PDB file of C-alpha atoms in Angstrom:
ATOM      1  CA  MET A   1     142.368 -35.804 101.435  1.00 57.00           C
ATOM      2  CA  LYS A   2     144.252 -38.793 102.416  1.00 58.00           C
ATOM      3  CA  PRO A   3     145.188 -39.555 105.904  1.00 61.00           C
ATOM      4  CA  GLY A   4     148.546 -37.737 106.612  1.00 60.00           C
ATOM      5  CA  GLN A   5     148.118 -35.321 103.886  1.00 61.00           C
ATOM      6  CA  THR A   6     148.034 -31.302 104.274  1.00 82.00           C
ATOM      7  CA  GLN A   7     145.074 -29.693 102.922  1.00 91.00           C
ATOM      8  CA  ARG A   8     146.117 -26.962 100.187  1.00 96.00           C
ATOM      9  CA  ARG A   9     145.147 -23.677 101.351  1.00 98.00           C
ATOM     10  CA  PRO A  10     146.093 -21.137  98.743  1.00 98.00           C
ATOM     11  CA  TRP A  11     146.143 -17.415  98.179  1.00 98.00           C
ATOM     12  CA  ILE A  12     143.274 -16.237  95.725  1.00 98.00           C
ATOM     13  CA  VAL A  13     144.776 -13.698  93.273  1.00 99.00           C
ATOM     14  CA  GLY A  14     142.583 -11.844  91.259  1.00 98.00           C
ATOM     15  CA  VAL A  15     143.717  -9.677  88.324  1.00 98.00           C
ATOM     16  CA  SER A  16     141.308  -7.130  87.242  1.00 98.00           C
ATOM     17  CA  GLY A  17     141.349  -4.671  84.115  1.00 98.00           C
ATOM     18  CA  ALA A  18     142.947  -1.649  85.798  1.00 98.00           C
ATOM     19  CA  SER A  19     146.357  -0.586  84.213  1.00 98.00           C
ATOM     20  CA  GLY A  20     149.215  -2.419  86.547  1.00 98.00           C
ATOM     21  CA  THR A  21     149.672  -5.731  85.510  1.00 98.00           C
ATOM     22  CA  PRO A  22     153.346  -5.514  86.606  1.00 98.00           C
ATOM     23  CA  TYR A  23     151.840  -5.463  90.363  1.00 98.00           C
ATOM     24  CA  ALA A  24     150.220  -8.600  89.500  1.00 98.00           C
ATOM     25  CA  ALA A  25     152.996 -10.438  88.218  1.00 98.00           C
ATOM     26  CA  ALA A  26     155.136  -9.064  91.292  1.00 98.00           C
ATOM     27  CA  VAL A  27     152.735 -10.266  93.819  1.00 98.00           C
ATOM     28  CA  LEU A  28     152.500 -13.584  91.986  1.00 98.00           C
ATOM     29  CA  ARG A  29     156.303 -14.193  91.919  1.00 98.00           C
ATOM     30  CA  ALA A  30     156.706 -13.143  95.413  1.00 98.00           C
ATOM     31  CA  LEU A  31     153.937 -15.506  96.773  1.00 98.00           C
ATOM     32  CA  LEU A  32     155.416 -18.332  94.870  1.00 98.00           C
ATOM     33  CA  ASP A  33     158.831 -17.400  96.225  1.00 98.00           C
ATOM     34  CA  ALA A  34     157.638 -17.776  99.652  1.00 98.00           C
ATOM     35  CA  GLY A  35     156.213 -21.077  99.251  1.00 98.00           C
ATOM     36  CA  GLU A  36     152.397 -20.149  99.086  1.00 98.00           C
ATOM     37  CA  SER A  37     150.004 -21.828  96.898  1.00 98.00           C
ATOM     38  CA  VAL A  38     148.182 -19.815  94.680  1.00 98.00           C
ATOM     39  CA  ASP A  39     144.933 -19.640  92.860  1.00 98.00           C
ATOM     40  CA  LEU A  40     144.487 -17.271  90.093  1.00 98.00           C
ATOM     41  CA  VAL A  41     141.575 -15.599  88.224  1.00 98.00           C
ATOM     42  CA  VAL A  42     142.426 -13.262  85.476  1.00 98.00           C
ATOM     43  CA  SER A  43     139.247 -11.217  84.629  1.00 98.00           C
ATOM     44  CA  ARG A  44     138.531 -10.519  80.732  1.00 97.00           C
ATOM     45  CA  ALA A  45     139.187  -7.046  80.946  1.00 98.00           C
ATOM     46  CA  SER A  46     142.327  -7.716  82.505  1.00 98.00           C
ATOM     47  CA  ARG A  47     143.624  -9.948  79.534  1.00 98.00           C
ATOM     48  CA  LEU A  48     143.234  -6.908  77.223  1.00 98.00           C
ATOM     49  CA  THR A  49     145.192  -4.514  79.562  1.00 98.00           C
ATOM     50  CA  LEU A  50     147.908  -7.454  79.724  1.00 98.00           C
ATOM     51  CA  LEU A  51     147.896  -7.562  75.936  1.00 98.00           C
ATOM     52  CA  ASP A  52     148.385  -3.674  75.873  1.00 98.00           C
ATOM     53  CA  GLU A  53     150.742  -3.336  78.580  1.00 97.00           C
ATOM     54  CA  THR A  54     153.072  -6.477  77.537  1.00 97.00           C
ATOM     55  CA  GLY A  55     152.001  -7.797  74.353  1.00 97.00           C
ATOM     56  CA  LEU A  56     151.232 -11.004  75.761  1.00 98.00           C
ATOM     57  CA  PRO A  57     148.147 -12.846  75.863  1.00 98.00           C
ATOM     58  CA  PHE A  58     146.208 -14.934  78.384  1.00 98.00           C
ATOM     59  CA  ARG A  59     144.277 -17.844  77.226  1.00 98.00           C
ATOM     60  CA  ASP A  60     142.359 -20.228  79.407  1.00 97.00           C
ATOM     61  CA  ALA A  61     143.665 -23.460  77.044  1.00 97.00           C
ATOM     62  CA  HIS A  62     147.430 -21.996  77.323  1.00 98.00           C
ATOM     63  CA  TRP A  63     147.296 -20.504  80.606  1.00 98.00           C
ATOM     64  CA  GLN A  64     150.365 -22.046  81.884  1.00 98.00           C
ATOM     65  CA  ASN A  65     152.664 -20.923  79.064  1.00 98.00           C
ATOM     66  CA  ASP A  66     150.987 -17.576  78.985  1.00 98.00           C
ATOM     67  CA  LEU A  67     151.733 -17.137  82.716  1.00 98.00           C
ATOM     68  CA  ARG A  68     155.218 -18.332  82.744  1.00 98.00           C
ATOM     69  CA  GLU A  69     156.194 -15.790  79.738  1.00 98.00           C
ATOM     70  CA  TRP A  70     154.272 -13.253  82.005  1.00 98.00           C
ATOM     71  CA  LEU A  71     155.839 -13.723  85.148  1.00 98.00           C
ATOM     72  CA  ALA A  72     159.416 -14.114  83.592  1.00 98.00           C
ATOM     73  CA  ARG A  73     159.326 -10.574  82.234  1.00 97.00           C
ATOM     74  CA  GLY A  74     160.231  -7.589  84.230  1.00 97.00           C
ATOM     75  CA  ALA A  75     158.444  -4.396  84.712  1.00 97.00           C
ATOM     76  CA  ASP A  76     160.340  -2.985  81.785  1.00 96.00           C
ATOM     77  CA  GLY A  77     159.188  -5.770  79.370  1.00 95.00           C
ATOM     78  CA  LYS A  78     162.469  -7.561  79.262  1.00 96.00           C
ATOM     79  CA  PRO A  79     161.852 -11.301  78.747  1.00 96.00           C
ATOM     80  CA  GLY A  80     163.621 -13.705  80.800  1.00 96.00           C
ATOM     81  CA  THR A  81     164.194 -11.452  83.561  1.00 97.00           C
ATOM     82  CA  PHE A  82     162.976 -13.872  86.126  1.00 98.00           C
ATOM     83  CA  ASP A  83     162.821 -17.626  86.384  1.00 97.00           C
ATOM     84  CA  VAL A  84     159.459 -18.672  88.140  1.00 96.00           C
ATOM     85  CA  ASP A  85     158.118 -22.192  88.881  1.00 98.00           C
ATOM     86  CA  ILE A  86     154.149 -22.076  88.822  1.00 98.00           C
ATOM     87  CA  ASP A  87     153.893 -25.750  89.858  1.00 97.00           C
ATOM     88  CA  ASP A  88     151.524 -24.620  92.766  1.00 97.00           C
ATOM     89  CA  VAL A  89     149.445 -22.069  90.619  1.00 98.00           C
ATOM     90  CA  ARG A  90     145.840 -23.347  89.891  1.00 98.00           C
ATOM     91  CA  HIS A  91     143.768 -21.332  87.338  1.00 98.00           C
ATOM     92  CA  TRP A  92     140.314 -20.679  87.140  1.00 98.00           C
ATOM     93  CA  SER A  93     138.377 -18.955  84.472  1.00 98.00           C
ATOM     94  CA  ALA A  94     136.860 -15.976  85.224  1.00 98.00           C
ATOM     95  CA  GLY A  95     133.465 -17.002  83.693  1.00 97.00           C
ATOM     96  CA  ASP A  96     133.210 -20.508  85.714  1.00 98.00           C
ATOM     97  CA  LEU A  97     130.917 -19.448  88.888  1.00 97.00           C
ATOM     98  CA  ALA A  98     130.822 -23.142  89.809  1.00 97.00           C
ATOM     99  CA  ALA A  99     134.705 -22.739  90.454  1.00 98.00           C
ATOM    100  CA  GLY A 100     136.175 -23.801  93.880  1.00 98.00           C
ATOM    101  CA  PRO A 101     136.695 -20.257  94.903  1.00 98.00           C
ATOM    102  CA  SER A 102     132.951 -19.221  94.272  1.00 98.00           C
ATOM    103  CA  SER A 103     132.103 -21.423  98.130  1.00 98.00           C
ATOM    104  CA  GLY A 104     132.889 -20.559 101.459  1.00 98.00           C
ATOM    105  CA  SER A 105     133.688 -24.441 101.892  1.00 98.00           C
ATOM    106  CA  TYR A 106     136.746 -23.951  99.701  1.00 98.00           C
ATOM    107  CA  PRO A 107     139.805 -23.428 101.826  1.00 97.00           C
ATOM    108  CA  SER A 108     141.770 -20.321 101.460  1.00 98.00           C
ATOM    109  CA  LYS A 109     144.071 -18.139 102.991  1.00 98.00           C
ATOM    110  CA  GLY A 110     142.183 -15.085 101.695  1.00 98.00           C
ATOM    111  CA  MET A 111     142.277 -12.959  98.457  1.00 99.00           C
ATOM    112  CA  LEU A 112     144.398 -10.409  96.746  1.00 99.00           C
ATOM    113  CA  ILE A 113     142.992  -8.179  93.894  1.00 99.00           C
ATOM    114  CA  VAL A 114     146.029  -6.646  92.111  1.00 98.00           C
ATOM    115  CA  PRO A 115     145.193  -4.566  90.399  1.00 98.00           C
ATOM    116  CA  ALA A 116     141.705  -3.369  91.020  1.00 98.00           C
ATOM    117  CA  SER A 117     139.753  -1.353  88.777  1.00 98.00           C
ATOM    118  CA  THR A 118     137.110   0.820  89.907  1.00 98.00           C
ATOM    119  CA  ALA A 119     134.467  -1.188  88.378  1.00 97.00           C
ATOM    120  CA  CYS A 120     135.804  -4.277  90.182  1.00 98.00           C
ATOM    121  CA  VAL A 121     135.644  -2.212  93.394  1.00 98.00           C
ATOM    122  CA  ALA A 122     132.241  -1.246  92.800  1.00 98.00           C
ATOM    123  CA  GLY A 123     131.109  -4.707  92.013  1.00 98.00           C
ATOM    124  CA  VAL A 124     132.811  -6.184  95.224  1.00 98.00           C
ATOM    125  CA  ALA A 125     131.411  -3.207  97.159  1.00 98.00           C
ATOM    126  CA  LEU A 126     127.807  -3.797  96.076  1.00 97.00           C
ATOM    127  CA  GLY A 127     127.965  -7.758  95.948  1.00 96.00           C
ATOM    128  CA  LEU A 128     127.311  -7.845  92.351  1.00 97.00           C
ATOM    129  CA  SER A 129     129.370 -11.188  91.844  1.00 97.00           C
ATOM    130  CA  LYS A 130     129.218 -10.867  87.809  1.00 96.00           C
ATOM    131  CA  ASP A 131     132.544 -13.170  87.625  1.00 98.00           C
ATOM    132  CA  LEU A 132     134.409 -15.489  89.474  1.00 98.00           C
ATOM    133  CA  LEU A 133     136.713 -12.583  90.737  1.00 98.00           C
ATOM    134  CA  GLN A 134     134.125 -10.442  92.295  1.00 98.00           C
ATOM    135  CA  ARG A 135     131.911 -13.731  93.512  1.00 98.00           C
ATOM    136  CA  ALA A 136     135.398 -14.874  95.190  1.00 98.00           C
ATOM    137  CA  ALA A 137     136.170 -11.443  96.845  1.00 98.00           C
ATOM    138  CA  SER A 138     132.257 -11.393  98.377  1.00 98.00           C
ATOM    139  CA  VAL A 139     132.892 -15.228  99.727  1.00 98.00           C
ATOM    140  CA  THR A 140     136.337 -13.906 101.009  1.00 98.00           C
ATOM    141  CA  LEU A 141     134.856 -11.186 102.937  1.00 98.00           C
ATOM    142  CA  LYS A 142     131.666 -13.066 104.159  1.00 98.00           C
ATOM    143  CA  GLU A 143     133.874 -15.831 105.422  1.00 98.00           C
ATOM    144  CA  GLY A 144     136.075 -13.304 107.479  1.00 98.00           C
ATOM    145  CA  ARG A 145     139.486 -13.867 105.480  1.00 98.00           C
ATOM    146  CA  LYS A 146     141.882 -11.312 104.478  1.00 98.00           C
ATOM    147  CA  LEU A 147     140.818  -9.266 101.502  1.00 98.00           C
ATOM    148  CA  VAL A 148     143.544  -6.797  99.941  1.00 98.00           C
ATOM    149  CA  VAL A 149     142.267  -4.681  97.351  1.00 98.00           C
ATOM    150  CA  ALA A 150     145.182  -2.536  95.600  1.00 98.00           C
ATOM    151  CA  VAL A 151     142.959   0.091  93.706  1.00 98.00           C
ATOM    152  CA  ARG A 152     144.633   1.397  90.977  1.00 97.00           C
ATOM    153  CA  GLU A 153     142.943   4.934  89.849  1.00 96.00           C
ATOM    154  CA  THR A 154     143.321   8.516  89.898  1.00 96.00           C
ATOM    155  CA  PRO A 155     141.764  10.843  90.469  1.00 97.00           C
ATOM    156  CA  LEU A 156     138.910   8.771  92.653  1.00 97.00           C
ATOM    157  CA  ASN A 157     135.756  10.360  92.425  1.00 98.00           C
ATOM    158  CA  GLY A 158     133.108  10.475  95.332  1.00 98.00           C
ATOM    159  CA  GLN A 159     131.357   7.138  94.179  1.00 98.00           C
ATOM    160  CA  THR A 160     134.495   5.241  94.230  1.00 98.00           C
ATOM    161  CA  LEU A 161     135.662   6.734  97.643  1.00 98.00           C
ATOM    162  CA  ARG A 162     132.345   5.563  99.039  1.00 98.00           C
ATOM    163  CA  HIS A 163     132.760   1.937  97.412  1.00 98.00           C
ATOM    164  CA  LEU A 164     136.033   2.041  99.060  1.00 98.00           C
ATOM    165  CA  VAL A 165     134.791   3.057 102.284  1.00 98.00           C
ATOM    166  CA  SER A 166     132.057   0.434 102.233  1.00 98.00           C
ATOM    167  CA  LEU A 167     134.860  -2.313 101.646  1.00 98.00           C
ATOM    168  CA  ASP A 168     136.853  -0.765 104.635  1.00 98.00           C
ATOM    169  CA  ASP A 169     133.805  -1.074 106.635  1.00 98.00           C
ATOM    170  CA  ALA A 170     133.081  -4.883 105.458  1.00 98.00           C
ATOM    171  CA  GLY A 171     136.889  -5.818 106.555  1.00 98.00           C
ATOM    172  CA  ALA A 172     138.893  -5.485 103.461  1.00 98.00           C
ATOM    173  CA  THR A 173     142.421  -3.626 103.311  1.00 98.00           C
ATOM    174  CA  VAL A 174     142.295  -1.015 100.839  1.00 98.00           C
ATOM    175  CA  LEU A 175     145.551  -0.227  99.547  1.00 98.00           C
ATOM    176  CA  PRO A 176     146.201   2.238  96.878  1.00 98.00           C
ATOM    177  CA  ALA A 177     148.717   1.123  94.317  1.00 98.00           C
ATOM    178  CA  SER A 178     151.102   3.989  95.426  1.00 96.00           C
ATOM    179  CA  PRO A 179     155.164   3.326  95.094  1.00 95.00           C
ATOM    180  CA  ALA A 180     157.332   5.144  97.926  1.00 93.00           C
ATOM    181  CA  PHE A 181     160.635   6.338  96.719  1.00 91.00           C
ATOM    182  CA  TYR A 182     162.314   6.178 100.481  1.00 88.00           C
ATOM    183  CA  ALA A 183     163.526   2.815  99.537  1.00 86.00           C
ATOM    184  CA  GLY A 184     166.096   4.238  96.997  1.00 87.00           C
ATOM    185  CA  ALA A 185     164.545   2.987  94.111  1.00 92.00           C
ATOM    186  CA  THR A 186     166.491   3.178  90.712  1.00 93.00           C
ATOM    187  CA  HIS A 187     164.519   1.318  88.474  1.00 95.00           C
ATOM    188  CA  ILE A 188     160.812   0.666  87.605  1.00 96.00           C
ATOM    189  CA  GLN A 189     161.101  -2.554  88.909  1.00 97.00           C
ATOM    190  CA  ASP A 190     161.944  -1.123  92.286  1.00 97.00           C
ATOM    191  CA  LEU A 191     158.762   0.679  92.430  1.00 97.00           C
ATOM    192  CA  VAL A 192     156.519  -2.194  91.145  1.00 98.00           C
ATOM    193  CA  ASP A 193     158.005  -4.316  93.882  1.00 98.00           C
ATOM    194  CA  PHE A 194     157.387  -1.748  96.745  1.00 97.00           C
ATOM    195  CA  VAL A 195     153.886  -1.901  95.758  1.00 98.00           C
ATOM    196  CA  ALA A 196     153.745  -5.692  95.799  1.00 98.00           C
ATOM    197  CA  GLY A 197     155.412  -5.545  98.794  1.00 98.00           C
ATOM    198  CA  ARG A 198     153.154  -3.456 100.800  1.00 98.00           C
ATOM    199  CA  VAL A 199     150.174  -6.061  99.434  1.00 98.00           C
ATOM    200  CA  LEU A 200     152.086  -8.629 100.911  1.00 98.00           C
ATOM    201  CA  ASP A 201     152.737  -7.029 104.150  1.00 98.00           C
ATOM    202  CA  ALA A 202     148.982  -6.639 104.298  1.00 98.00           C
ATOM    203  CA  ALA A 203     148.390 -10.330 103.715  1.00 98.00           C
ATOM    204  CA  GLY A 204     151.148 -11.398 106.462  1.00 98.00           C
ATOM    205  CA  VAL A 205     153.531 -12.922 104.043  1.00 98.00           C
ATOM    206  CA  GLU A 206     157.000 -12.491 104.222  1.00 97.00           C
ATOM    207  CA  HIS A 207     159.017 -11.226 101.328  1.00 97.00           C
ATOM    208  CA  ASP A 208     162.254  -9.110 100.762  1.00 96.00           C
ATOM    209  CA  LEU A 209     161.079  -6.860  97.755  1.00 96.00           C
ATOM    210  CA  TYR A 210     161.839  -3.553  99.300  1.00 95.00           C
ATOM    211  CA  ARG A 211     164.138  -1.710 101.553  1.00 92.00           C
ATOM    212  CA  ARG A 212     161.929  -0.791 104.777  1.00 92.00           C
ATOM    213  CA  TRP A 213     162.411   2.494 106.596  1.00 88.00           C
ATOM    214  CA  GLU A 214     164.486   2.443 109.565  1.00 82.00           C
ATOM    215  CA  GLY A 215     164.357   5.625 110.871  1.00 85.00           C
ATOM    216  CA  GLU A 216     167.299   6.753 108.914  1.00 80.00           C
ATOM    217  CA  LEU A 217     167.324   9.875 107.017  1.00 83.00           C
ATOM    218  CA  GLY A 218     168.751   9.288 103.485  1.00 73.00           C
ATOM    219  CA  GLY A 219     169.442   5.665 104.036  1.00 67.00           C
ATOM    220  CA  GLY A 220     167.874   4.592 100.933  1.00 64.00           C
ATOM    221  CA  SER A 221     169.942   6.809  98.741  1.00 62.00           C
ATOM    222  CA  ARG A 222     173.363   5.979 100.298  1.00 55.00           C
ATOM    223  CA  SER A 223     172.289   2.169 100.736  1.00 53.00           C
ATOM    224  CA  GLY A 224     170.128   1.889  97.593  1.00 46.00           C
ATOM    225  CA  THR A 225     167.485  -1.238  97.196  1.00 42.00           C
ATOM    226  CA  THR A 226     167.996  -4.636  98.709  1.00 41.00           C
TER     227      THR A 226
END
């Protein structure tokens, strides 16, 4: 790093194979809108989910084009809904265990796993590090950085609940992908943005994705979303 140059400190965003790729897209857009740098890890399983939920591929060799097309889509699947600048996104292959985020000396603000499958939760809780996503999460915990795990599964069995308690004990924030309705949601994107906003709240990143509760009953139904 040259003298006077600011060190890049990204948020690492891991996308696992759970249903809920619109949540990941909303978080990524909001981070970039907030001026944050992003290091992206898309698991092999999540690429199948993305293809199933959106019809879009995610290929390492074409990740920039694929990411632009994905983030431009709304939660309803409509292309060209959003205009996104991905210049400050760095992509790491999920199989690259020598990647920057695999080391504690690599600078980052923390990690957001959105959505988090139960397999991903188990791998992180047990410290398996079977791919870069799990390894980066383990590194985030050992370095005492913020880790937000947006688990997307229902119902939850006892084994997964014990894994989630282990993550909470280790310092992670366990955040179920549970939309709320008091914000006056009128579209599917509103519900997606609420969950994405709560993820960013847990990370301490400012955003305007949803209308916050202000102690006024019926406020959401009268004013709608913002």
